[in-house]
Backbone as a ProteinNet text record, in pm:
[ID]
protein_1_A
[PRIMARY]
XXXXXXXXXXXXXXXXXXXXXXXXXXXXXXXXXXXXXXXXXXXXXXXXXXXXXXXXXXXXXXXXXXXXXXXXXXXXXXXXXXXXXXXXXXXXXXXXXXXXXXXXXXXXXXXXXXXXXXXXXXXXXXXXXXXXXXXXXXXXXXXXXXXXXXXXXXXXXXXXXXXXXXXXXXXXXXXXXXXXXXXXXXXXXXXXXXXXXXXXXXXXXXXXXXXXXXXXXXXXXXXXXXXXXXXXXXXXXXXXXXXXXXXXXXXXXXXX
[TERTIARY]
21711.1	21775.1	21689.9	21725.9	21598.6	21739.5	21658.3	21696.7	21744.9	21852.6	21969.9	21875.4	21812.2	21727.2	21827	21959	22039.4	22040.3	22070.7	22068.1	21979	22006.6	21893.3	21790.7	21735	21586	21670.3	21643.4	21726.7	21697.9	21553	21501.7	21576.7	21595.6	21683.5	21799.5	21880.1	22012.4	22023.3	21953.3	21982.4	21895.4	21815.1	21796.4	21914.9	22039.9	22120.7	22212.4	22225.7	22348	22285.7	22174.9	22128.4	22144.9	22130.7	22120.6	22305.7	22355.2	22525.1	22598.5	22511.5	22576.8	22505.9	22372.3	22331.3	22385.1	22468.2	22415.9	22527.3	22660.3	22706.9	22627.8	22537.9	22490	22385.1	22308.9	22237.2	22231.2	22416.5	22461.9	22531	22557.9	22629.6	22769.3	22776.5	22927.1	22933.4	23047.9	23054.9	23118.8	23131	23134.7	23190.8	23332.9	23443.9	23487.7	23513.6	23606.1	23728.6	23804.4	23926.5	24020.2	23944.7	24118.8	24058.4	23979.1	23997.5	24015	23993.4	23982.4	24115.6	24248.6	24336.6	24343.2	24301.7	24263.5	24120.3	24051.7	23920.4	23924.9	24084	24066.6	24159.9	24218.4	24297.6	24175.1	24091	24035.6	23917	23840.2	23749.3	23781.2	23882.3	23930.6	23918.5	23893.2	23892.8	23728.4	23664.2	23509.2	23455.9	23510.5	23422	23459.2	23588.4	23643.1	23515.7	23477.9	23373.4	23290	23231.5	23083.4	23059	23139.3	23164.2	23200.3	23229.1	23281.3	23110.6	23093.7	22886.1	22836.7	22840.5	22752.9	22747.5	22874.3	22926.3	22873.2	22890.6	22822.9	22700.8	22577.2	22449.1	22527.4	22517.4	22475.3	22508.8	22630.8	22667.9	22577.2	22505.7	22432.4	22315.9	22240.6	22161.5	22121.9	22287	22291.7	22303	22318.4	22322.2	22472.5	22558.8	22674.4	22728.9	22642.6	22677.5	22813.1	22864.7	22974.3	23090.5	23109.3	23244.8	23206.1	23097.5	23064.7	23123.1	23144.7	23218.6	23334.7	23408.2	23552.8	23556.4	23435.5	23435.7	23368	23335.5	23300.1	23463.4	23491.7	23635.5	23717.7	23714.4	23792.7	23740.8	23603.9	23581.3	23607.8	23610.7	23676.8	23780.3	23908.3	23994.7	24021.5	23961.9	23925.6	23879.3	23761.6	23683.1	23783.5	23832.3	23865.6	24039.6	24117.8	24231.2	24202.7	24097.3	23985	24031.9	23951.3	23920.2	24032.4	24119.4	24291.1	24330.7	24324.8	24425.5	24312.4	24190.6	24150.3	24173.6	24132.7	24117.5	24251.4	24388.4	24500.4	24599.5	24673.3	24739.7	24842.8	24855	24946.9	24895.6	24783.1	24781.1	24683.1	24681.1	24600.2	24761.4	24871.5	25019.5	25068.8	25006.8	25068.1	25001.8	24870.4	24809	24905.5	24960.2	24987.7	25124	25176.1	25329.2	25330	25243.9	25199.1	25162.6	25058.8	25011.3	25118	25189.3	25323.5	25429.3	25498	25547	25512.8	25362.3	25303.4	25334	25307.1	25291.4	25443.6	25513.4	25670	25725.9	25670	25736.2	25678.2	25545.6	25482	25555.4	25575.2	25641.1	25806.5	25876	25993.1	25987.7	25887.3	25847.6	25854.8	25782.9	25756.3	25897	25983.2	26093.1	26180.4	26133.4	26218.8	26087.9	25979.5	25902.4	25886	25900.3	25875.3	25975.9	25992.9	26112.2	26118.5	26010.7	25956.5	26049.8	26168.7	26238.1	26140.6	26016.6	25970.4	25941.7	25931.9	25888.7	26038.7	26176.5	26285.9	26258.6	26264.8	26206	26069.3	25958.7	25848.3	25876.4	25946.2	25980.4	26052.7	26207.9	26256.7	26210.7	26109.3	26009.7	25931.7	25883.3	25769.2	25890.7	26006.3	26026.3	26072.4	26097.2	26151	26056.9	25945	25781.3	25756.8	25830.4	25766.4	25792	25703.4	25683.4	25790.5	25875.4	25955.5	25879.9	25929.5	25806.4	25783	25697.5	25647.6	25533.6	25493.4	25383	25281.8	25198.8	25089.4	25137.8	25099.1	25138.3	25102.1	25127.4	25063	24901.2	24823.7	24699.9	24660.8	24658.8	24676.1	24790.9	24852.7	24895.8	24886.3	24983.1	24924.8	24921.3	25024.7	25003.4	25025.6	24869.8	24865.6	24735.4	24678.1	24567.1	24467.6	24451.9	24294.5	24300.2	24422.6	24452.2	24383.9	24472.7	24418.3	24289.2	24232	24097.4	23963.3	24000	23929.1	23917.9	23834.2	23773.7	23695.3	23650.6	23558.2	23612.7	23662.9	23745.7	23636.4	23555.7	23432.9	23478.5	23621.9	23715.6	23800	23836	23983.2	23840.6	23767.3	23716.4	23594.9	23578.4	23498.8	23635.7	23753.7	23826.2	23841.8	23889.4	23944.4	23787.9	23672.1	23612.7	23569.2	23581.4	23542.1	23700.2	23802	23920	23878	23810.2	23817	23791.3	23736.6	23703.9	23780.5	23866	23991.3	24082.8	24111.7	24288.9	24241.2	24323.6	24280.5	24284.9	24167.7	24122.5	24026.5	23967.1	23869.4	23755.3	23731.3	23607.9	23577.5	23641.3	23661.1	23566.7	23619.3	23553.6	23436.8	23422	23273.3	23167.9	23177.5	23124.7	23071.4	23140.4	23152.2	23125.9	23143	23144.9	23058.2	22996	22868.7	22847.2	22867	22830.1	22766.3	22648	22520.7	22516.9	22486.5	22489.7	22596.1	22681.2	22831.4	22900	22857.1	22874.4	22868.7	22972.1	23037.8	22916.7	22894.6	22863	22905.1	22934.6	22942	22831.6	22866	22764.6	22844.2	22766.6	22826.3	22840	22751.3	22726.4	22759.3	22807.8	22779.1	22660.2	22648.3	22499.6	22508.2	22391.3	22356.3	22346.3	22462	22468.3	22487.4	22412.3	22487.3	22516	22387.3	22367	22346.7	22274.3	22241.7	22314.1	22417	22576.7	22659.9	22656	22735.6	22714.4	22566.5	22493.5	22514.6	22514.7	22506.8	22702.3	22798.6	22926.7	22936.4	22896	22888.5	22850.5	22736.4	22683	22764.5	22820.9	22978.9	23039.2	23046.2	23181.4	23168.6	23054.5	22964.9	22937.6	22911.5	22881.6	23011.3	23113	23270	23340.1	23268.4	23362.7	23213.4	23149.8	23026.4	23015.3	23046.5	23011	23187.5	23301.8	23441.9	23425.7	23314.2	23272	23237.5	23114.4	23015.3	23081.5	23225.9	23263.9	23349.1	23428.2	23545.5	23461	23328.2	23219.3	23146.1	23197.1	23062.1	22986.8	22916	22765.2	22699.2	22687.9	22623.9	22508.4	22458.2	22292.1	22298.4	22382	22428.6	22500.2	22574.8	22657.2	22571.7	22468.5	22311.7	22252.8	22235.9	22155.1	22225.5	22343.6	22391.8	22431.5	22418.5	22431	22314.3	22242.8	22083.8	22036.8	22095	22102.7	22166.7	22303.4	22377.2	22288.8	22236.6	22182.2	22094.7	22029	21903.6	21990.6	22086.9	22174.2	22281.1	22297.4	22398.6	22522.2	22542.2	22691.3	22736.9	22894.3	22944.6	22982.8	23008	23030.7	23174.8	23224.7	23399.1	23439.1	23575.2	23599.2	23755.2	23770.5	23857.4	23846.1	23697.6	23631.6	23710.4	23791	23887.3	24009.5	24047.5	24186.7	24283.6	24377.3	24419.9	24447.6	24415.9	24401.1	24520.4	24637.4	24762.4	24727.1	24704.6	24651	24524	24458.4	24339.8	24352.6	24341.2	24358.4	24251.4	24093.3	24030	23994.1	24057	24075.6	23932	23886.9	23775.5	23619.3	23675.2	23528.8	23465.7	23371	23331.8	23193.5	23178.7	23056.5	23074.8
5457.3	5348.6	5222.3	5116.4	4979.2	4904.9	4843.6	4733	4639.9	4622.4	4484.7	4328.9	4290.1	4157.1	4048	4008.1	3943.2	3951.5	4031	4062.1	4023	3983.1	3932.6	4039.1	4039.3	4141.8	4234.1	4307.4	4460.6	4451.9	4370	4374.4	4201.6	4115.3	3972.1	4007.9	4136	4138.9	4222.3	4317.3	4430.8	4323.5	4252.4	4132.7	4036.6	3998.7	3973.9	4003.7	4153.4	4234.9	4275.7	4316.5	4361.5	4206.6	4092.1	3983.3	3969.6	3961.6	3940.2	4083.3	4237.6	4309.5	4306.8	4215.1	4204.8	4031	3994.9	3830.2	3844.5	3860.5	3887.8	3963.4	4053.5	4150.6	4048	3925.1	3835.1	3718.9	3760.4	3606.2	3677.3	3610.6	3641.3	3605.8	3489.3	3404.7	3340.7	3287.1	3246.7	3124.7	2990.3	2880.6	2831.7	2793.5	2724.3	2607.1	2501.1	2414.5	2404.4	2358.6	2363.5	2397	2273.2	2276.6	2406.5	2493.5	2540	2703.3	2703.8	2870.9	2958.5	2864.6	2956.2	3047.1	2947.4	3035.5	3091.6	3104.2	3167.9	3270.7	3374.1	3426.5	3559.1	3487.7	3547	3602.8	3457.1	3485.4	3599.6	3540.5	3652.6	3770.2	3838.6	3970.5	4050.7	3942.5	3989.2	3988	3884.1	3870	4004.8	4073.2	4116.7	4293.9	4272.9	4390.7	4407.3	4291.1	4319.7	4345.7	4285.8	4331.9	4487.4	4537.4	4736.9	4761.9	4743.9	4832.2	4798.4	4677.7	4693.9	4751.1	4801.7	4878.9	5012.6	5040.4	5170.8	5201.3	5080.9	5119.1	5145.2	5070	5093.9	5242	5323.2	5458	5502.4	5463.5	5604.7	5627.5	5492.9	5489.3	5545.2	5511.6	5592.4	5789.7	5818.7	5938.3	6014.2	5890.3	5966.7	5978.1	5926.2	5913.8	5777.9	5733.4	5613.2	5570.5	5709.1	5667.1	5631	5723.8	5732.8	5620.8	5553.4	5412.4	5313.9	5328.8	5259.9	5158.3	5289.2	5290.1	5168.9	5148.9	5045.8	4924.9	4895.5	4787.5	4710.5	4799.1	4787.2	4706.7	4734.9	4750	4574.5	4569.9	4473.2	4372.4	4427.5	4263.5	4238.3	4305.5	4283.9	4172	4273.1	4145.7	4024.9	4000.9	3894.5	3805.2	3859	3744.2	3664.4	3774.8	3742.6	3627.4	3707	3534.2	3454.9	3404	3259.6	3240.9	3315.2	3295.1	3207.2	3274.7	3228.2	3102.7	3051.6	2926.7	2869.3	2875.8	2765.7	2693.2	2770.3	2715.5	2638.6	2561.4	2484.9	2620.4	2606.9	2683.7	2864.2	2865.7	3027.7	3070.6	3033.1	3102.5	3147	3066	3076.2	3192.5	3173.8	3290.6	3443.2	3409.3	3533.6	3599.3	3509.5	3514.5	3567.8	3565.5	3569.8	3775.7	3827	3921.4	4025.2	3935.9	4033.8	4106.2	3997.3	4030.3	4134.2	4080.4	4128.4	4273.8	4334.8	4431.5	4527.1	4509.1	4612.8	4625.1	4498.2	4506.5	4619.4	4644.8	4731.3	4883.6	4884.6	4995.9	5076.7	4997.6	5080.3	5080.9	5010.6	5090	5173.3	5219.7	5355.2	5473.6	5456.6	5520.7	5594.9	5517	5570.9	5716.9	5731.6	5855.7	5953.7	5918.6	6022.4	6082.1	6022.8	6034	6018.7	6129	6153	6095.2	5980.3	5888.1	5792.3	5722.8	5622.5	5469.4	5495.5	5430.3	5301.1	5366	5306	5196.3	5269.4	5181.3	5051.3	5036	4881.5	4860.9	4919.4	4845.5	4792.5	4847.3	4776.7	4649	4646.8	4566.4	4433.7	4438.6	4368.4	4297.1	4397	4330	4253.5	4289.5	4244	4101.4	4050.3	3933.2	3836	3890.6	3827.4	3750.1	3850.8	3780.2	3627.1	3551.9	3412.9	3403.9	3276.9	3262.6	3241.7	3220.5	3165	3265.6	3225.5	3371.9	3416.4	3517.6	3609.7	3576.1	3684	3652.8	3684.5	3631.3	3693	3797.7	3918.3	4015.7	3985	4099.5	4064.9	4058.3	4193.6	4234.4	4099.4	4143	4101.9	3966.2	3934.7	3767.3	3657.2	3643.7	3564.6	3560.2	3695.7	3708.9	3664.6	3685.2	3635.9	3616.7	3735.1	3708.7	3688.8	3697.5	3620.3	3476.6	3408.3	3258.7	3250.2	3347.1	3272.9	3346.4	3402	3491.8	3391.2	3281.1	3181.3	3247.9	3319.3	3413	3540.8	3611.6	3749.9	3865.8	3823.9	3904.4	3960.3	3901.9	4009.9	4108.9	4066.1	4186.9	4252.7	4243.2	4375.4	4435.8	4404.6	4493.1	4540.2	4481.7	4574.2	4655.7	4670.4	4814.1	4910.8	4874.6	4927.5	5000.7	4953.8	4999.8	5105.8	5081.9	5136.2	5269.3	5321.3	5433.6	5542.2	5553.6	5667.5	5639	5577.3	5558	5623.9	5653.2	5681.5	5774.1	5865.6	6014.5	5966.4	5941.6	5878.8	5973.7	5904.9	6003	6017	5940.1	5921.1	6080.5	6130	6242.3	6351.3	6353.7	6440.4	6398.8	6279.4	6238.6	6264.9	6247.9	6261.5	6403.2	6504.6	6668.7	6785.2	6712.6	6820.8	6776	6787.8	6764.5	6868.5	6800	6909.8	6884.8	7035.6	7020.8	7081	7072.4	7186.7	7269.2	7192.8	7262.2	7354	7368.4	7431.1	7296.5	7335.5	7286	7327.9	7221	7261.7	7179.4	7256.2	7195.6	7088.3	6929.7	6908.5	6880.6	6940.2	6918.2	6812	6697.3	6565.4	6470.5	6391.2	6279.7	6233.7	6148	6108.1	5971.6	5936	5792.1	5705.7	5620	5509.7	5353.8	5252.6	5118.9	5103.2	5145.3	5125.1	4950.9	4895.7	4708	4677.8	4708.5	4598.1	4646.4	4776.3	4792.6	4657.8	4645.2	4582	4430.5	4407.1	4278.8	4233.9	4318.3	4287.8	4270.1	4384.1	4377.3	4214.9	4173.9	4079.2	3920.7	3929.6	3847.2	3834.2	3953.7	3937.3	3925.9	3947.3	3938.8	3787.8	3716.2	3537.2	3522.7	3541.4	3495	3461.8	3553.2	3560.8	3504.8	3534.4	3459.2	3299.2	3285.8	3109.5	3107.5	3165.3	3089.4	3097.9	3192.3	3209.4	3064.4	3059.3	2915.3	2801.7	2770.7	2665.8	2640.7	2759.7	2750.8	2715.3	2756.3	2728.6	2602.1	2546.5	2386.1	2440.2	2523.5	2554.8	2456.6	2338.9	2320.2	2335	2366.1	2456.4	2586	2664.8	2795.5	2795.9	2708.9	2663.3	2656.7	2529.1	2525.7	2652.3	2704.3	2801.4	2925.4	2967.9	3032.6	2959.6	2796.5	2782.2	2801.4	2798.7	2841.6	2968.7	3124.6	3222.1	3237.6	3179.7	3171.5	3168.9	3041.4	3017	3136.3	3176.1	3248.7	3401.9	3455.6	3564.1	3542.6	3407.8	3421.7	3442.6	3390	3410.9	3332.5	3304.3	3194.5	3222.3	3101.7	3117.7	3079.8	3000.5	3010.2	2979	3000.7	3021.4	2965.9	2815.2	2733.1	2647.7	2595.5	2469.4	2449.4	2561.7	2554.1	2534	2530.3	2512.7	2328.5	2327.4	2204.6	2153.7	1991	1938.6	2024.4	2027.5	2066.1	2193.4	2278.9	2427.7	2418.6	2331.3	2342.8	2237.5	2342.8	2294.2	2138.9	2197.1	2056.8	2033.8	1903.2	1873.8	1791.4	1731.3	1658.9	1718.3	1846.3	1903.9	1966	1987.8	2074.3	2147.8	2181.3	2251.2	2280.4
12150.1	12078	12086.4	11989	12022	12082.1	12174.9	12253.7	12141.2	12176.7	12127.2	12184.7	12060.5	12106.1	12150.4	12151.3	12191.2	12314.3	12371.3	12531.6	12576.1	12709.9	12828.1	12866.8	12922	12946.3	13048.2	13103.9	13149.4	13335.3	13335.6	13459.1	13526.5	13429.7	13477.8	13525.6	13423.7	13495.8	13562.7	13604	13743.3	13815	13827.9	14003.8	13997.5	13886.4	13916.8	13959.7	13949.5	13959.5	14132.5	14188	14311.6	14423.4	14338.2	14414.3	14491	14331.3	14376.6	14480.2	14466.9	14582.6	14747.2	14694	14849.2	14895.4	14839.7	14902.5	15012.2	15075.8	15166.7	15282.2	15279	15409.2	15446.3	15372.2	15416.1	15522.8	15529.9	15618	15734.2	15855.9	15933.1	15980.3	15888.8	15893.2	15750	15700	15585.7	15629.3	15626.1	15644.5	15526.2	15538.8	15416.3	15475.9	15414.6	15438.4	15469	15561.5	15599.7	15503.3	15360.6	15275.1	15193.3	15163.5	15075.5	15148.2	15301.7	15324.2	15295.2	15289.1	15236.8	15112.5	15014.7	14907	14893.9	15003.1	14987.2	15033.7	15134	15189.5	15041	15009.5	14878	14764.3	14742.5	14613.2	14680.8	14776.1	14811.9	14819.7	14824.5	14823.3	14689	14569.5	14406.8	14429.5	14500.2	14478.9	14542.2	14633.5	14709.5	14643.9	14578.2	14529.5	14361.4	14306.4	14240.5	14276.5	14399.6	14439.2	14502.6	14551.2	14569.3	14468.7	14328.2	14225.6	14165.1	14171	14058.9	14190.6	14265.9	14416	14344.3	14318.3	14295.2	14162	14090.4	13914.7	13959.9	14022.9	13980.1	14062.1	14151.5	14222.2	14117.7	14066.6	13951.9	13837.7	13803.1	13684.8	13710.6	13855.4	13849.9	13879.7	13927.1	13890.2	13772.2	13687.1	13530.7	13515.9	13568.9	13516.7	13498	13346	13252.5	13213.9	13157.4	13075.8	13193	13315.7	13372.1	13402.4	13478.4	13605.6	13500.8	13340.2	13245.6	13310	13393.1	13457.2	13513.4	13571.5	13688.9	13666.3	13565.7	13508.3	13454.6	13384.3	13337.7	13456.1	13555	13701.4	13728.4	13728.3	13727.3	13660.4	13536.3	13469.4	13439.7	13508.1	13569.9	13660.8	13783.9	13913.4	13864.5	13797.2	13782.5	13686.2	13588.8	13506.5	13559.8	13657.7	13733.4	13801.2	13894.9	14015.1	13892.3	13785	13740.9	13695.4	13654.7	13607.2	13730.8	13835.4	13961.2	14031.7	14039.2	14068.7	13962.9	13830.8	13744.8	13660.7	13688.5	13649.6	13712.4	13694.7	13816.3	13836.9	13969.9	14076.7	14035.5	14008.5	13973.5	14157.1	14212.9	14384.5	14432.6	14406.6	14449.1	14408.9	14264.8	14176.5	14207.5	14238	14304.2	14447.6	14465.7	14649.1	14610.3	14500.9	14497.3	14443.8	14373.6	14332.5	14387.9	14470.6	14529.8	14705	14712.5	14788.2	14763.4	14647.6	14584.8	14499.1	14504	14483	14634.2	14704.4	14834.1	14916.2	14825.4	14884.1	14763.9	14653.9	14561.7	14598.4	14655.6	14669.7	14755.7	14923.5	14984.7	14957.9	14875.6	14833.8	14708.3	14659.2	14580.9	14702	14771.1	14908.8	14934.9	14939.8	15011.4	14902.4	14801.4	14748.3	14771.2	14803.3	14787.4	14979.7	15023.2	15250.2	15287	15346.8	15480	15541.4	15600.8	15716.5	15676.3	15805.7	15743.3	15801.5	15862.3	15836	15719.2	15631.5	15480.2	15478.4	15480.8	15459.5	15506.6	15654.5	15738.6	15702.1	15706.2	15628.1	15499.9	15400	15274.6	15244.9	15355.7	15403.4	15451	15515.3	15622.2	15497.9	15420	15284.2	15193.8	15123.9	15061.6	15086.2	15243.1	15306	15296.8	15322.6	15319.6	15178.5	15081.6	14911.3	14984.8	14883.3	14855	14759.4	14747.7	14608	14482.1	14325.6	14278.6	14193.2	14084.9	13966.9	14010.7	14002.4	13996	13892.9	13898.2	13746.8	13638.7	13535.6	13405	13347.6	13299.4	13271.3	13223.1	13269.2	13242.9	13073.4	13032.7	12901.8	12783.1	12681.3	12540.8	12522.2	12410.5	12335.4	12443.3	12502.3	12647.6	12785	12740.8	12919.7	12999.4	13060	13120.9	13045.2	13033.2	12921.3	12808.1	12753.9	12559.4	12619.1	12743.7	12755.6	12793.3	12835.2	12890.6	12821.5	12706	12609.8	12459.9	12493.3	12404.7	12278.4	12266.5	12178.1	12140.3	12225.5	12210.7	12269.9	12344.4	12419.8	12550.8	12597.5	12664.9	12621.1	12515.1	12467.2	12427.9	12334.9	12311.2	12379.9	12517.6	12618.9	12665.2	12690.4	12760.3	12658.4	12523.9	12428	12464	12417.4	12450.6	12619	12727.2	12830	12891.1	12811.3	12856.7	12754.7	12706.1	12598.4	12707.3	12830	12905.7	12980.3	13030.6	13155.6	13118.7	12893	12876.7	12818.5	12743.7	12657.3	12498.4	12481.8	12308.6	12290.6	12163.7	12090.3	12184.6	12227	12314.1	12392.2	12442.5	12531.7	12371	12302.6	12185.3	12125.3	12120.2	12103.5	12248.4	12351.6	12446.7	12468.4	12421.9	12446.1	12323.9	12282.7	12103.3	11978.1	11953.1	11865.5	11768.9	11631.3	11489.7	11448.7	11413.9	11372.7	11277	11131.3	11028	11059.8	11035.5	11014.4	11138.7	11271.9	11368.3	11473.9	11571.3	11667.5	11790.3	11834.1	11972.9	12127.6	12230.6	12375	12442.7	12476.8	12564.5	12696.4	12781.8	12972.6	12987.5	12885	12986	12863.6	12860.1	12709.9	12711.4	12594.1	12542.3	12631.3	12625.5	12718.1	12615.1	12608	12497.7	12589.1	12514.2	12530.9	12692.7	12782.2	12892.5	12948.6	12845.7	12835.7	12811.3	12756.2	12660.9	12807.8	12887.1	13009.5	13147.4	13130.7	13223.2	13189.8	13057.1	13016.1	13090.3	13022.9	13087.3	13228.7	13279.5	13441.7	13477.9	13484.7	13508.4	13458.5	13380.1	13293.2	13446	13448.1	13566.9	13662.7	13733.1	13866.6	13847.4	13763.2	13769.3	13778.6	13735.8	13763	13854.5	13956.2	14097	14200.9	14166.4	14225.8	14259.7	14097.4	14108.9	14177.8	14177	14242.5	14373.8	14460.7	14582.8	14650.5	14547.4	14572.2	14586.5	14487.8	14500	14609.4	14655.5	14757.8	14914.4	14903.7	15022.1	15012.4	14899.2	14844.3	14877.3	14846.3	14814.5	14715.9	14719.5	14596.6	14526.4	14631.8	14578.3	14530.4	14584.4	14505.4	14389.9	14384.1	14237.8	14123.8	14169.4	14053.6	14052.6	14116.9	14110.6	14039.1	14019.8	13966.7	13818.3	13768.4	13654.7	13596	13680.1	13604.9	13552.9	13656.2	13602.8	13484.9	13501	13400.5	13238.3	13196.3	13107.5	13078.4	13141.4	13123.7	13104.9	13172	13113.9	12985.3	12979.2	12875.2	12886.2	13020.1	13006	13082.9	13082.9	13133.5	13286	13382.3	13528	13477	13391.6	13390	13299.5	13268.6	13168.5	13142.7	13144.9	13117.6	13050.6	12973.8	12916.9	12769.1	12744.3	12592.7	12619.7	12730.8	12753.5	12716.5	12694.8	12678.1	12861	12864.1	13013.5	13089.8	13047.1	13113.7	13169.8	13117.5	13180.8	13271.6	13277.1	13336.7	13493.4	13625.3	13750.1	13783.2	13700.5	13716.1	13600.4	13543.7	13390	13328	13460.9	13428.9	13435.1	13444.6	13459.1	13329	13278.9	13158.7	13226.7	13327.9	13334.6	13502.1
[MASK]
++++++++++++++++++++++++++++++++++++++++++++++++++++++++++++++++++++++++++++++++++++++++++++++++++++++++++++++++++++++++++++++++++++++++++++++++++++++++++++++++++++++++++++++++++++++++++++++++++++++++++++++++++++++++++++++++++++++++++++++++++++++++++++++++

């Protein structure tokens, strides 16, 4: 296939994508500010949940399994675009906190019709006392849910329709496997290797996302620049609130 001249060069964004899964094993402590480690201990849990899912993409990619490591790009921009949902809106780190409570208080009372263990009853009990009061997140997905608001261009809804085509049972599964040649059907074991740079180019979207919300919760401010600088040179944004009206936006005075 020819290289998509839009895209960044192939070798800029895998040293970005290798930089953002090694930059944690580089340090030995991570050093936050008082006021912000509460929510650094929340949000880092989405950052770091991206940086093992692109770990996991490059191995898979370089085993030659392009399409499924799809999955996990997907996964990622999930995580990544939730992060900038829950820093960049007023009361959304709360709203993370209220969710993600309220998630593991629902899990283990699922638990209880499926385990004999009456364990689960008082662990559930125990979780559901714990919820925070307060709303949760807004659904991620439809007209106003996470990423309708923070999908300025529409370069999220449609990497997610697209990267969700190998997660659900669509056509995709038959394009990947079945190939007609002069009127005869044939089997392939493996799908074709498509749109490996448009995978890489997303990845890297979402890897600056949770990257630069890292940098800021640490005042890094040399890492902050330094990641608006990649930025430019990849093409893609570190966040993604600069369209919002002041009221929705946690820091109203910022544009960059």
């Amino acid at each position: 296939m020819t290289r998509d001249p839009a895209l960044p060069r192939d070798d800029e964004m895998s040293a970005f994508l290798l930089r953002f899964i090694q930059g944690e094993r580089r340090r030995d402590r991570i050093d936050v500010p008082v006021g912000n480690q509460s929510e650094f201990l929340l949000l880092f849990a989405l950052v770091q949940r991206v940086r093992r899912l692109t770990q996991a993409f490059v191995r898979l990619q370089r085993s030659g399994f392009v399409s499924e490591a799809s999955l996990l790009v997907r996964a990622a921009l999930e995580h990544a675009v939730t992060a900038q949902w829950a820093y960049l809106t007023p009361g959304g780190v709360t709203r993370l906190h209220v969710s993600c409570a309220r998630a593991q208080a629902d899990l283990a009372a699922g638990m209880i019709s499926y385990s004999k263990d009456p364990g689960w009853v008082d662990l559930a009990a125990r979780l559901r006392a714990d919820v925070p009061a307060g709303p949760g997140l807004p659904k991620f997905t439809g007209r106003e849910g996470i990423m309708a608001e923070l999908d300025s261009i529409h370069f999220l809804s449609a990497s997610y329709r697209v990267l969700s085509q190998v997660g659900h049972v669509t056509h995709q599964a038959a394009l990947d496997f079945l190939v007609e040649e002069e009127g005869e059907v044939h089997l392939r074991a493996e799908p074709e290797v498509l749109e490996q740079e448009q995978l890489r180019y997303a990845l890297s979207g979402f890897c600056m996302l949770v990257a630069w919300i890292q940098a800021r919760l640490e005042e890094d401010h040399d890492e902050v620049a330094r990641l608006k600088e990649i930025s430019v040179r990849l093409h893609v944004p570190w966040r993604l609130d600069t369209h919002l009206p002041p009221i929705r936006r946690r820091f109203p005075g910022e544009e960059s």
